[in-house]
Short mmCIF file of C-alpha atoms and ligand atoms in Angstrom, two decimals:
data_model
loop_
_atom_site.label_atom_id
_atom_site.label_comp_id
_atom_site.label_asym_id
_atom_site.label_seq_id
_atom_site.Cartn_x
_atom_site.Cartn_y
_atom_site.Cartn_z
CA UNK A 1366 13.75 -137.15 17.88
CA UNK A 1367 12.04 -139.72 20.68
CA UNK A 1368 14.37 -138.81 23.52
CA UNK A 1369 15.20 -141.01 25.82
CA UNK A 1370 13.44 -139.70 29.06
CA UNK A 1371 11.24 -136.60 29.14
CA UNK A 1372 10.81 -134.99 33.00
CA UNK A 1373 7.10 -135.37 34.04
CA UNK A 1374 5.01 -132.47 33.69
CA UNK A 1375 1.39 -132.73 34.54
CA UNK A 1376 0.82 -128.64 34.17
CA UNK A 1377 -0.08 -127.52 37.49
CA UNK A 1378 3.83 -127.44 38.72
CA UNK A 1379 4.37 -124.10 38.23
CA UNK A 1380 1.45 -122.40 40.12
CA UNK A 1381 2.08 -124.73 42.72
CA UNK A 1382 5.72 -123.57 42.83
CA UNK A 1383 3.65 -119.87 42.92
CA UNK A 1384 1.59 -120.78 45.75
CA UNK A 1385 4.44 -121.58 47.35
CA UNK A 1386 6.58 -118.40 46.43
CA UNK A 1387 3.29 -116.49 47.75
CA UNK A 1388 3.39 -118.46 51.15
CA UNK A 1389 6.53 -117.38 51.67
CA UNK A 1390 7.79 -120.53 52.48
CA UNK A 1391 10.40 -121.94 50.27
CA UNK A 1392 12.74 -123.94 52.56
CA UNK A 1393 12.54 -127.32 53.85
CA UNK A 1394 9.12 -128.47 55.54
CA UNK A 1395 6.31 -126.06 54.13
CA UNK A 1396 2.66 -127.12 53.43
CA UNK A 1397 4.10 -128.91 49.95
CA UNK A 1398 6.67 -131.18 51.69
CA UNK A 1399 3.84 -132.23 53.95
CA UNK A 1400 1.28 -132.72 51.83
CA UNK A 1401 3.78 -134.99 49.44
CA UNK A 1402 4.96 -136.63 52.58
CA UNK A 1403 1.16 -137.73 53.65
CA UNK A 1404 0.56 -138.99 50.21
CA UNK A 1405 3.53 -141.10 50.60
CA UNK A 1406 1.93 -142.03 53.90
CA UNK A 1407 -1.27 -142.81 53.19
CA UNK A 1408 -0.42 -144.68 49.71
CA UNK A 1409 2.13 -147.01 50.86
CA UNK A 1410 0.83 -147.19 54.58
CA UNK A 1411 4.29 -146.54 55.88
CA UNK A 1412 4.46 -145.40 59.56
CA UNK A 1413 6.76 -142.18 58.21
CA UNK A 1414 7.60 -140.69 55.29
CA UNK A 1415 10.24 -138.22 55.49
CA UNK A 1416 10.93 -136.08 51.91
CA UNK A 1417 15.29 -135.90 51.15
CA UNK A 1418 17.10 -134.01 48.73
CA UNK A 1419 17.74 -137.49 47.06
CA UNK A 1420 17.39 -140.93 47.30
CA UNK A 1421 21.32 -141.24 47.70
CA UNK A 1422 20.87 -138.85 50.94
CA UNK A 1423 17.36 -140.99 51.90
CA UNK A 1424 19.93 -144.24 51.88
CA UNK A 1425 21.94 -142.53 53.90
CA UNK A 1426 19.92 -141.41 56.58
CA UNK A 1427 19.02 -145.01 56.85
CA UNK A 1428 22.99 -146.29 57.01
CA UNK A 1429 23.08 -143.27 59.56
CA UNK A 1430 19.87 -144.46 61.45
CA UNK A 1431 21.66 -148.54 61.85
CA UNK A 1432 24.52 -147.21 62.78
CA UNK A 1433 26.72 -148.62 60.42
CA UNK A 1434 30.61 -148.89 61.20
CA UNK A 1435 33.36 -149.34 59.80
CA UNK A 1436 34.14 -152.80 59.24
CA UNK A 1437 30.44 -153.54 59.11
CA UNK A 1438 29.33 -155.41 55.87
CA UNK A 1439 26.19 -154.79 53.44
CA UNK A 1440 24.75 -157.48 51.30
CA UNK A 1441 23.64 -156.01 47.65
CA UNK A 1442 23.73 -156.96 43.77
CA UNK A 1443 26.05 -155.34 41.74
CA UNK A 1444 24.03 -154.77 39.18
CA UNK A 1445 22.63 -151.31 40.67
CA UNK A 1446 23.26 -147.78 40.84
CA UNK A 1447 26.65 -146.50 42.87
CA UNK A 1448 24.47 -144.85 45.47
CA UNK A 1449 23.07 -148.02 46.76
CA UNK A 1450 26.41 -149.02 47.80
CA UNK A 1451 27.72 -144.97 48.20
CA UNK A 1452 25.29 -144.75 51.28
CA UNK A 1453 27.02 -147.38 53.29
CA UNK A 1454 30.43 -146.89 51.86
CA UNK A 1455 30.51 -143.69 53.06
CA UNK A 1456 30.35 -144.85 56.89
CA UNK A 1457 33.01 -147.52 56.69
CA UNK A 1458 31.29 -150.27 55.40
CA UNK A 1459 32.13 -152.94 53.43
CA UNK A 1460 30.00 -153.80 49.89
CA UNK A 1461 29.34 -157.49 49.11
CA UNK A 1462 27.87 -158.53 45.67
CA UNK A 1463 25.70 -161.27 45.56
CA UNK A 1464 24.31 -162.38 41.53
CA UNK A 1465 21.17 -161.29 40.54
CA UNK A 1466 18.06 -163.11 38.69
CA UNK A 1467 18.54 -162.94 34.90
CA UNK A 1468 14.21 -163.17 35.03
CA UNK A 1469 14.30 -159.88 36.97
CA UNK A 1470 17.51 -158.29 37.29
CA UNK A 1471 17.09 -158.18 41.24
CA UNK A 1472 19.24 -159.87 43.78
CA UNK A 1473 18.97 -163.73 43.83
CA UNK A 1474 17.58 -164.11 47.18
CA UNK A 1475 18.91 -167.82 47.51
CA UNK A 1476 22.34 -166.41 47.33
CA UNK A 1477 22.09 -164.03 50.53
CA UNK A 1478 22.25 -166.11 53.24
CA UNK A 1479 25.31 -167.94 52.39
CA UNK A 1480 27.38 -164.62 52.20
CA UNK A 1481 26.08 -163.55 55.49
CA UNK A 1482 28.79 -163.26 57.66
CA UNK A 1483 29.59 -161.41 61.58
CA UNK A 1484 29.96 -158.88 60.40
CA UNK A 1485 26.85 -158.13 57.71
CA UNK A 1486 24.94 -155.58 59.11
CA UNK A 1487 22.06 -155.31 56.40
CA UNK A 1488 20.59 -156.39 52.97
CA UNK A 1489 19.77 -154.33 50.28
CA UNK A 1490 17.51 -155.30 48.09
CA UNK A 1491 16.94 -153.02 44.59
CA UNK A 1492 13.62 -153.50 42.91
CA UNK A 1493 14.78 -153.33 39.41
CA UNK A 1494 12.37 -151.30 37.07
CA UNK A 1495 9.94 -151.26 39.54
CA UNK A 1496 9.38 -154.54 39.75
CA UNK A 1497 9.25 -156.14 43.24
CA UNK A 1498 12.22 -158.45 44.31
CA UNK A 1499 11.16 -161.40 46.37
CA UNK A 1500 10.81 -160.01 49.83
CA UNK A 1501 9.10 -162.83 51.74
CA UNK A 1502 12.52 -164.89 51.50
CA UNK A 1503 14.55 -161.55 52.35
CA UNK A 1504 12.51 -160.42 55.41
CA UNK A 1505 12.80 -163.80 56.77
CA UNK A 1506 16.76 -164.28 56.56
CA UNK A 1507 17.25 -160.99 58.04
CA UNK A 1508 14.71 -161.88 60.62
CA UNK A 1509 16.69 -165.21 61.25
CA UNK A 1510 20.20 -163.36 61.31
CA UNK A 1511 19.25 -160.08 63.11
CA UNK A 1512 19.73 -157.80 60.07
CA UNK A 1513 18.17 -154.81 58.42
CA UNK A 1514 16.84 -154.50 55.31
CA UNK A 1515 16.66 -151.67 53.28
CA UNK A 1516 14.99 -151.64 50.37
CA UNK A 1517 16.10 -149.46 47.79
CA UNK A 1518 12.66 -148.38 46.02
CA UNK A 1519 14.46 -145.70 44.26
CA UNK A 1520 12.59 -146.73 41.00
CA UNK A 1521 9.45 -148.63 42.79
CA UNK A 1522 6.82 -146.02 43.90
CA UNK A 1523 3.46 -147.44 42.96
CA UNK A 1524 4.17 -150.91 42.37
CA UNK A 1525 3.50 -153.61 44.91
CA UNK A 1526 4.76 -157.14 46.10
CA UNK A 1527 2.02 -159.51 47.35
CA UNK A 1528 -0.39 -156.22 47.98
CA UNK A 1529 2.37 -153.82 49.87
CA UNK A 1530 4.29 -151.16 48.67
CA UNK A 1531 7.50 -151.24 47.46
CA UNK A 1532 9.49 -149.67 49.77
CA UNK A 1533 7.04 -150.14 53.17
CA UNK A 1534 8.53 -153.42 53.36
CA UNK A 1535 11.47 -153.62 54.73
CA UNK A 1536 12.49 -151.53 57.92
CA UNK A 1537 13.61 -148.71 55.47
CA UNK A 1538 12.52 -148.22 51.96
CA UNK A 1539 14.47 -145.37 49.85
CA UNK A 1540 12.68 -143.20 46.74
CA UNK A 1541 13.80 -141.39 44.29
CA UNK A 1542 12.31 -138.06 42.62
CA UNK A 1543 14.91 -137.48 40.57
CA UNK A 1544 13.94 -136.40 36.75
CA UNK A 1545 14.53 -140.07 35.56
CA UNK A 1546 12.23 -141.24 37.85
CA UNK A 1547 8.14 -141.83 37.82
CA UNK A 1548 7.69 -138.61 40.09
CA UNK A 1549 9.91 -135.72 40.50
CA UNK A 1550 11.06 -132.55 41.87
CA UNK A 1551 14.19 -132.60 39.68
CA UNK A 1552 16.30 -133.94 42.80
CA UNK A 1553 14.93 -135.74 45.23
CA UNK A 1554 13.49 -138.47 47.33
CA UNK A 1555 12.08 -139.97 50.45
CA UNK A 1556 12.68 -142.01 53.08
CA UNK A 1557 9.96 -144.16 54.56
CA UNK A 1558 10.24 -145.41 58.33
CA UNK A 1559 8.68 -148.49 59.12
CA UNK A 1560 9.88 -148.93 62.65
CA UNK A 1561 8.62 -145.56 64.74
CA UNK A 1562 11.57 -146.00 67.11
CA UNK A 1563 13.88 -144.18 64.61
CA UNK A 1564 11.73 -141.37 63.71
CA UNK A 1565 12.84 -139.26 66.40
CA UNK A 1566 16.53 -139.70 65.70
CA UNK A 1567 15.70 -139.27 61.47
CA UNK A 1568 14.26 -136.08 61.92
CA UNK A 1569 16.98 -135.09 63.30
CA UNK A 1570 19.89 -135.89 61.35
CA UNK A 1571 18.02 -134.79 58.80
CA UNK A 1572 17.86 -131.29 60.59
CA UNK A 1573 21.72 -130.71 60.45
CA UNK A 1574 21.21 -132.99 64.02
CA UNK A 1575 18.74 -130.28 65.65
CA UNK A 1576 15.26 -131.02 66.72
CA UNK A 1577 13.67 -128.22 64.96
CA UNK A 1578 11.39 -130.62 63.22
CA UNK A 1579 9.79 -130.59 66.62
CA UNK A 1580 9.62 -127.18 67.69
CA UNK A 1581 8.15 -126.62 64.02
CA UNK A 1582 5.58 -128.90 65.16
CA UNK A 1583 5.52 -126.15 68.30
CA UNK A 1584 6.27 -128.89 70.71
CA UNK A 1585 9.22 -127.69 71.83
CA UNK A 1586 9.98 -123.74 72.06
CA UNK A 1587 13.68 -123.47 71.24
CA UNK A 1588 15.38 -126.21 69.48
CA UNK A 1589 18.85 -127.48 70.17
CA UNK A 1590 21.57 -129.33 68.54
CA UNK A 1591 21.17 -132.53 69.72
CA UNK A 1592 23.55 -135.04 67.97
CA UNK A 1593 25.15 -135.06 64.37
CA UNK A 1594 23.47 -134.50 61.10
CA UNK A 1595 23.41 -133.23 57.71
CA UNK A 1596 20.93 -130.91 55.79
CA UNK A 1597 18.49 -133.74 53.98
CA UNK A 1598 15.55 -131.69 53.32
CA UNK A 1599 14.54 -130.07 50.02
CA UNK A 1600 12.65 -126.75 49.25
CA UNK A 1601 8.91 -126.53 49.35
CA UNK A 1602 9.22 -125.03 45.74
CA UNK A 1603 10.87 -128.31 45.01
CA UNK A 1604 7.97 -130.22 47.22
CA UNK A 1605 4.97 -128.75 45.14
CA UNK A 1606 6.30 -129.13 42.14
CA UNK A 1607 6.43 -133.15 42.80
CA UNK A 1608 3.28 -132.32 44.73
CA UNK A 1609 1.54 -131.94 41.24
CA UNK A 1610 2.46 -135.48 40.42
CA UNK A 1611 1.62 -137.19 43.14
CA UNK A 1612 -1.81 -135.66 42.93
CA UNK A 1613 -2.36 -137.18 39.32
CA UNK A 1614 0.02 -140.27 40.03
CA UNK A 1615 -3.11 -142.73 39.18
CA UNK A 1616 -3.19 -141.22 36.10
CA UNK A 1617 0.67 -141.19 35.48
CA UNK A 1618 0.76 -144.97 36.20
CA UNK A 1619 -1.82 -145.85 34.33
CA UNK A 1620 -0.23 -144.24 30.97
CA UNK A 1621 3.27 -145.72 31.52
CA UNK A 1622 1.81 -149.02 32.13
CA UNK A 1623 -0.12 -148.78 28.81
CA UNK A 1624 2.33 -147.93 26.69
CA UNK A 1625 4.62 -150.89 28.39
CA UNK A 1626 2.12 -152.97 27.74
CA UNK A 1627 2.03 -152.15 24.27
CA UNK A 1628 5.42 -152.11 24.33
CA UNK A 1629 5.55 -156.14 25.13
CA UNK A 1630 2.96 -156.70 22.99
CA UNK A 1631 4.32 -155.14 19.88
CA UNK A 1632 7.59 -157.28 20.53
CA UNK A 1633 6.29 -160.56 21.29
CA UNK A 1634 6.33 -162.01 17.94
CA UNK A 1635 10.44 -160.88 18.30
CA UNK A 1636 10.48 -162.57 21.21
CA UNK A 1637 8.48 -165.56 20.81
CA UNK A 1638 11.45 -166.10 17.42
CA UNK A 1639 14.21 -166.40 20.13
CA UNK A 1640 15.58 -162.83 19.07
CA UNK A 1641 15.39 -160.87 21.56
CA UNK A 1642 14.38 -161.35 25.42
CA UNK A 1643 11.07 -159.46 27.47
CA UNK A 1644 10.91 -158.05 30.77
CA UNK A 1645 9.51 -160.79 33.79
CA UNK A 1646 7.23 -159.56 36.25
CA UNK A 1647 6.47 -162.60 38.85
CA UNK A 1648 2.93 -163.04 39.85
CA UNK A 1649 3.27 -161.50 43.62
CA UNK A 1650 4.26 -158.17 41.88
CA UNK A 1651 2.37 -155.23 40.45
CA UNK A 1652 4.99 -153.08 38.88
CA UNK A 1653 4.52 -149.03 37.46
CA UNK A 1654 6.01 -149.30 34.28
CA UNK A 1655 9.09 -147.71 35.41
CA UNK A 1656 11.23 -148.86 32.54
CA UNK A 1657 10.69 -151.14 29.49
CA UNK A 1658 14.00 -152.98 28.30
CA UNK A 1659 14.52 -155.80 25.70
CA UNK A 1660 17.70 -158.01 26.13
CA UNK A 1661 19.48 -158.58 23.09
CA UNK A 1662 21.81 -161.82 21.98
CA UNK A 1663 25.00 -160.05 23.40
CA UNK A 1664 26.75 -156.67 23.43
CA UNK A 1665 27.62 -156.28 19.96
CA UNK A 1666 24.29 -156.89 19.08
CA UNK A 1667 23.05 -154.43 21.83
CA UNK A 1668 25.51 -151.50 19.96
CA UNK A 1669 24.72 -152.06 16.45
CA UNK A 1670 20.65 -151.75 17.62
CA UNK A 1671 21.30 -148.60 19.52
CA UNK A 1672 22.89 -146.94 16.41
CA UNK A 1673 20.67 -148.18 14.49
CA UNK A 1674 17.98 -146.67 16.46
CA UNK A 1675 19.54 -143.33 16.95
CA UNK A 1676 20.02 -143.04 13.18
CA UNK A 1677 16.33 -143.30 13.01
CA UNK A 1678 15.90 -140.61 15.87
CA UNK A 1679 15.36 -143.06 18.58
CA UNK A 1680 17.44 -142.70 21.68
CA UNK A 1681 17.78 -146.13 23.55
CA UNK A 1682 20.21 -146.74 26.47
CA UNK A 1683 22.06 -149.65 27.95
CA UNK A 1684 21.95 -149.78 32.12
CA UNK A 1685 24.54 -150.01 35.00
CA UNK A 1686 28.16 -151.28 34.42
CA UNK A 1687 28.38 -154.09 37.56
CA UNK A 1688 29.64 -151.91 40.62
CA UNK A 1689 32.16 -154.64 41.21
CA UNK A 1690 34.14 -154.33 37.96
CA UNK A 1691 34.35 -150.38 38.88
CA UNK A 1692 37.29 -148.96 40.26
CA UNK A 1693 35.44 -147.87 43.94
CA UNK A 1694 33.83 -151.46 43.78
CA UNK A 1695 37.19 -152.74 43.84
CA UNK A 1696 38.19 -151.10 45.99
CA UNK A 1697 35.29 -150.97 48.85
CA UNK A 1698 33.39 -153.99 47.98
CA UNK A 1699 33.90 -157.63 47.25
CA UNK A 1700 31.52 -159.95 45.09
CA UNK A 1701 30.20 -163.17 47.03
CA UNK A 1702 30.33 -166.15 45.15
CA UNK A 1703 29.98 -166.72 40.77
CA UNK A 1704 29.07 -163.69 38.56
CA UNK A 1705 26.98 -165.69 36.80
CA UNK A 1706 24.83 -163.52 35.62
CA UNK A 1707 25.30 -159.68 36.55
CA UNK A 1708 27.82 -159.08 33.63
CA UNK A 1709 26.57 -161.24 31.12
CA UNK A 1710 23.12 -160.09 31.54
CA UNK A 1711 23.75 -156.37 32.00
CA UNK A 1712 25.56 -156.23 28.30
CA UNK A 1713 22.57 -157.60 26.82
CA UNK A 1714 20.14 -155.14 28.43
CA UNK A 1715 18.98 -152.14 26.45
CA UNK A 1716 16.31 -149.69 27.58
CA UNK A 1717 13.53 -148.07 25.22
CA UNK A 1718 12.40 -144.75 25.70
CA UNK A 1719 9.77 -144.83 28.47
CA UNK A 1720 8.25 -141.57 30.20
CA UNK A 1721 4.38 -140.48 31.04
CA UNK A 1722 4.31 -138.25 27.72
CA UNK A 1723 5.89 -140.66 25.59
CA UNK A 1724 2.80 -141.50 22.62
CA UNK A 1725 1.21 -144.74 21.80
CA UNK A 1726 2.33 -143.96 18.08
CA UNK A 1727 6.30 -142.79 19.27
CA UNK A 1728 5.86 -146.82 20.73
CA UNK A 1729 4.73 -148.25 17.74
CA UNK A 1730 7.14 -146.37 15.43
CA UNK A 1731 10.15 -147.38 18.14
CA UNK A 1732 8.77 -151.16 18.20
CA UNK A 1733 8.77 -151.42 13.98
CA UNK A 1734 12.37 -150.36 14.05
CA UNK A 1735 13.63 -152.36 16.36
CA UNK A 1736 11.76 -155.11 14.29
CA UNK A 1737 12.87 -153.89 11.21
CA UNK A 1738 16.54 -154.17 12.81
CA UNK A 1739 16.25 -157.90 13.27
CA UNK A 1740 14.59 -158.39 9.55
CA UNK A 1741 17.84 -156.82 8.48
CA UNK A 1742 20.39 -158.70 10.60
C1 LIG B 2307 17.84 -143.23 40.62
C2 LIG B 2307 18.35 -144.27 41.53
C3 LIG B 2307 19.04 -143.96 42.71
C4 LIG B 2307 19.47 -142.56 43.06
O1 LIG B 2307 18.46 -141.65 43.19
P1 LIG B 2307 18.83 -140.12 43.46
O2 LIG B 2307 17.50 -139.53 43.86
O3 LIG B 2307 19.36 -139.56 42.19
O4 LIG B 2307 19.80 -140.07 44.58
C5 LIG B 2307 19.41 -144.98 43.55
N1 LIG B 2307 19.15 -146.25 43.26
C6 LIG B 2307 18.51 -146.61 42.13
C7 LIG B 2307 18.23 -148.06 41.87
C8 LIG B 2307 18.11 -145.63 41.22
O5 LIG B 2307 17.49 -146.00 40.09
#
């Protein structure tokens, strides 16, 4: 059976997970969470990097950090995953759907500005399988309008737009290390700080609203509660075992974007016949193989290939169901303008099994039967 997703493993996780057992320092904030939170630093050039239990909670530091209200409207595409939107939900705010590219799955940047309104507080841009969306265009409307952006990386870590990380862009950037995910600690994620004026106030709603991040630091002897907060931060046990990853992340990258490569070279001739569609990855962007999808002719098509898959031990996947046809979309959002393309293009889209110990022989054998599937149909 080719699962879907296998969990990194590199093979030093668990003495790393030892050494930190023997330091006896398995909360939040040991030597592990540092180091990962440096490498996050120094990689993506970010003026903080601050390691959460999740990307969900790394979102919602930021919605915490803008103050968001309720009343106060977000600007994101639909065609993401519920914690995008959860983050800012959660303080009041108001969700509004804007299409997406059917090249790139990401938010159609020339359809922001026009559902701006008094009350929009931020944009969210989600860089769709890693794959940059076009930030240029979306730092300068929020620059024009007075808005944040926060970029939810959540599947971006080691790809670039025009040379700069994903997620060091806007004035927040969100990761995820969640077992899905390129890195991981099982749960988690980060939040990276571009602006230094809100590191202060991070650190501390991310310390249940006490300042003990700096009397950790021993620059302060007694720490205090200082405003609200929540408990963001995840075990150093947690921390080393990503810390294993990040270490060999070169390496990681480099084997995902191989077999993706192969991937789209196997199904070009499919492709090139008009049967199926291939991922796009615009020129500015360097992406980290995050996920490879094809898009079929239409949802039927996209069922009858995943059973056909699975009965030949394959396990494929389709993606997110448009947060505006949910039941909380309905309720706390509101799509801007045509679905042109979130719906029809998200019934199309089917994901093959991508992860760093996936083989270049599991590709080939998943790439002639998804060919052999179109010779038959
Ligand atoms: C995985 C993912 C998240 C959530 O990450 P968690 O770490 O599980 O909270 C958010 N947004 C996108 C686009 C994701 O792919």
């Amino acid at each position: 059976m080719i699962n879907f997703n296998v969990p990194p493993f590199t093979g030093k996780e668990i003495e790393y997970i030892r050494e930190a057992v023997d330091n006896q320092k398995i909360c939040g904030d040991g030597p592990f969470t540092h180091k990962c939170s440096e490498w996050i630093e120094q990689r993506t050039g970010t003026a903080k990097a601050l390691l959460t239990t999740s990307c969900t909670h790394a979102t919602e530091l930021a919605a915490l950090l803008l103050d968001i209200k309720e009343g106060d409207e977000v600007i994101l595409p639909s065609y993401t995953f519920v914690s995008t939107a959860d983050a800012f939900v959660l303080r009041g705010a108001t969700a509004v759907f804007v299409d997406i590219r059917p090249d790139t799955m990401n938010i159609d940047e020339n359809l922001i500005e026009d559902a701006i309104t008094d009350r929009t507080r931020a944009i969210l841009p989600v860089h769709y399988a890693g794959v940059g969306c076009e930030m240029d265009t979306i730092m300068d409307i929020a620059r024009r309008h007075g808005l944040a952006v926060v970029e939810d990386a959540a599947q971006g870590i080691m790809s670039t737009y025009k040379g700069r990380a994903l997620g060091a862009i806007g004035d927040f950037g969100c990761y995820s290390f969640h077992e899905t995910k390129n890195y991981s600690m099982g749960e988690g994620g980060a939040l990276l700080i571009q602006d230094e004026r809100y590191i202060e106030r991070a650190e501390i709603f991310r310390e249940k609203g006490t300042d003990r991040s700096k009397y950790y630091r021993g620059q302060i002897d007694k720490y205090r509660w200082q405003d609200y907060g929540s408990s963001y931060l995840p075990s150093d046990m947690n921390a080393a075992y990503l810390y294993a990853q990040l270490e060999m992340a070169d390496e990681i990258n480099d084997i995902r974007r191989a077999r993706w490569d192969q991937y789209r070279e196997l199904l070009t001739p499919l492709a090139e016949a008009g049967r199926i569609s291939l991922p796009f990855v615009p020129e500015d962007c360097v992406h980290n193989a995050h996920m490879f999808y094809i898009k079929t002719k239409d949802i039927t098509e996209r069922c009858a290939l995943i059973d056909y898959l699975k009965e030949r031990d394959i396990l494929s996947v389709f993606h997110y169901i448009p947060l505006h046809t949910a039941p909380a979309g309905i309720k706390y959002g509101r799509f801007h303008g045509e679905d042109r393309y979130t719906t029809a293009e998200s019934e199309r889209l089917l994901r093959l099994p991508m992860y760093y110990r996936l083989t270049a022989d599991e590709v080939t054998y998943i790439c002639d039967q998804v060919s052999s599937f179109y010779e038959s149909h």
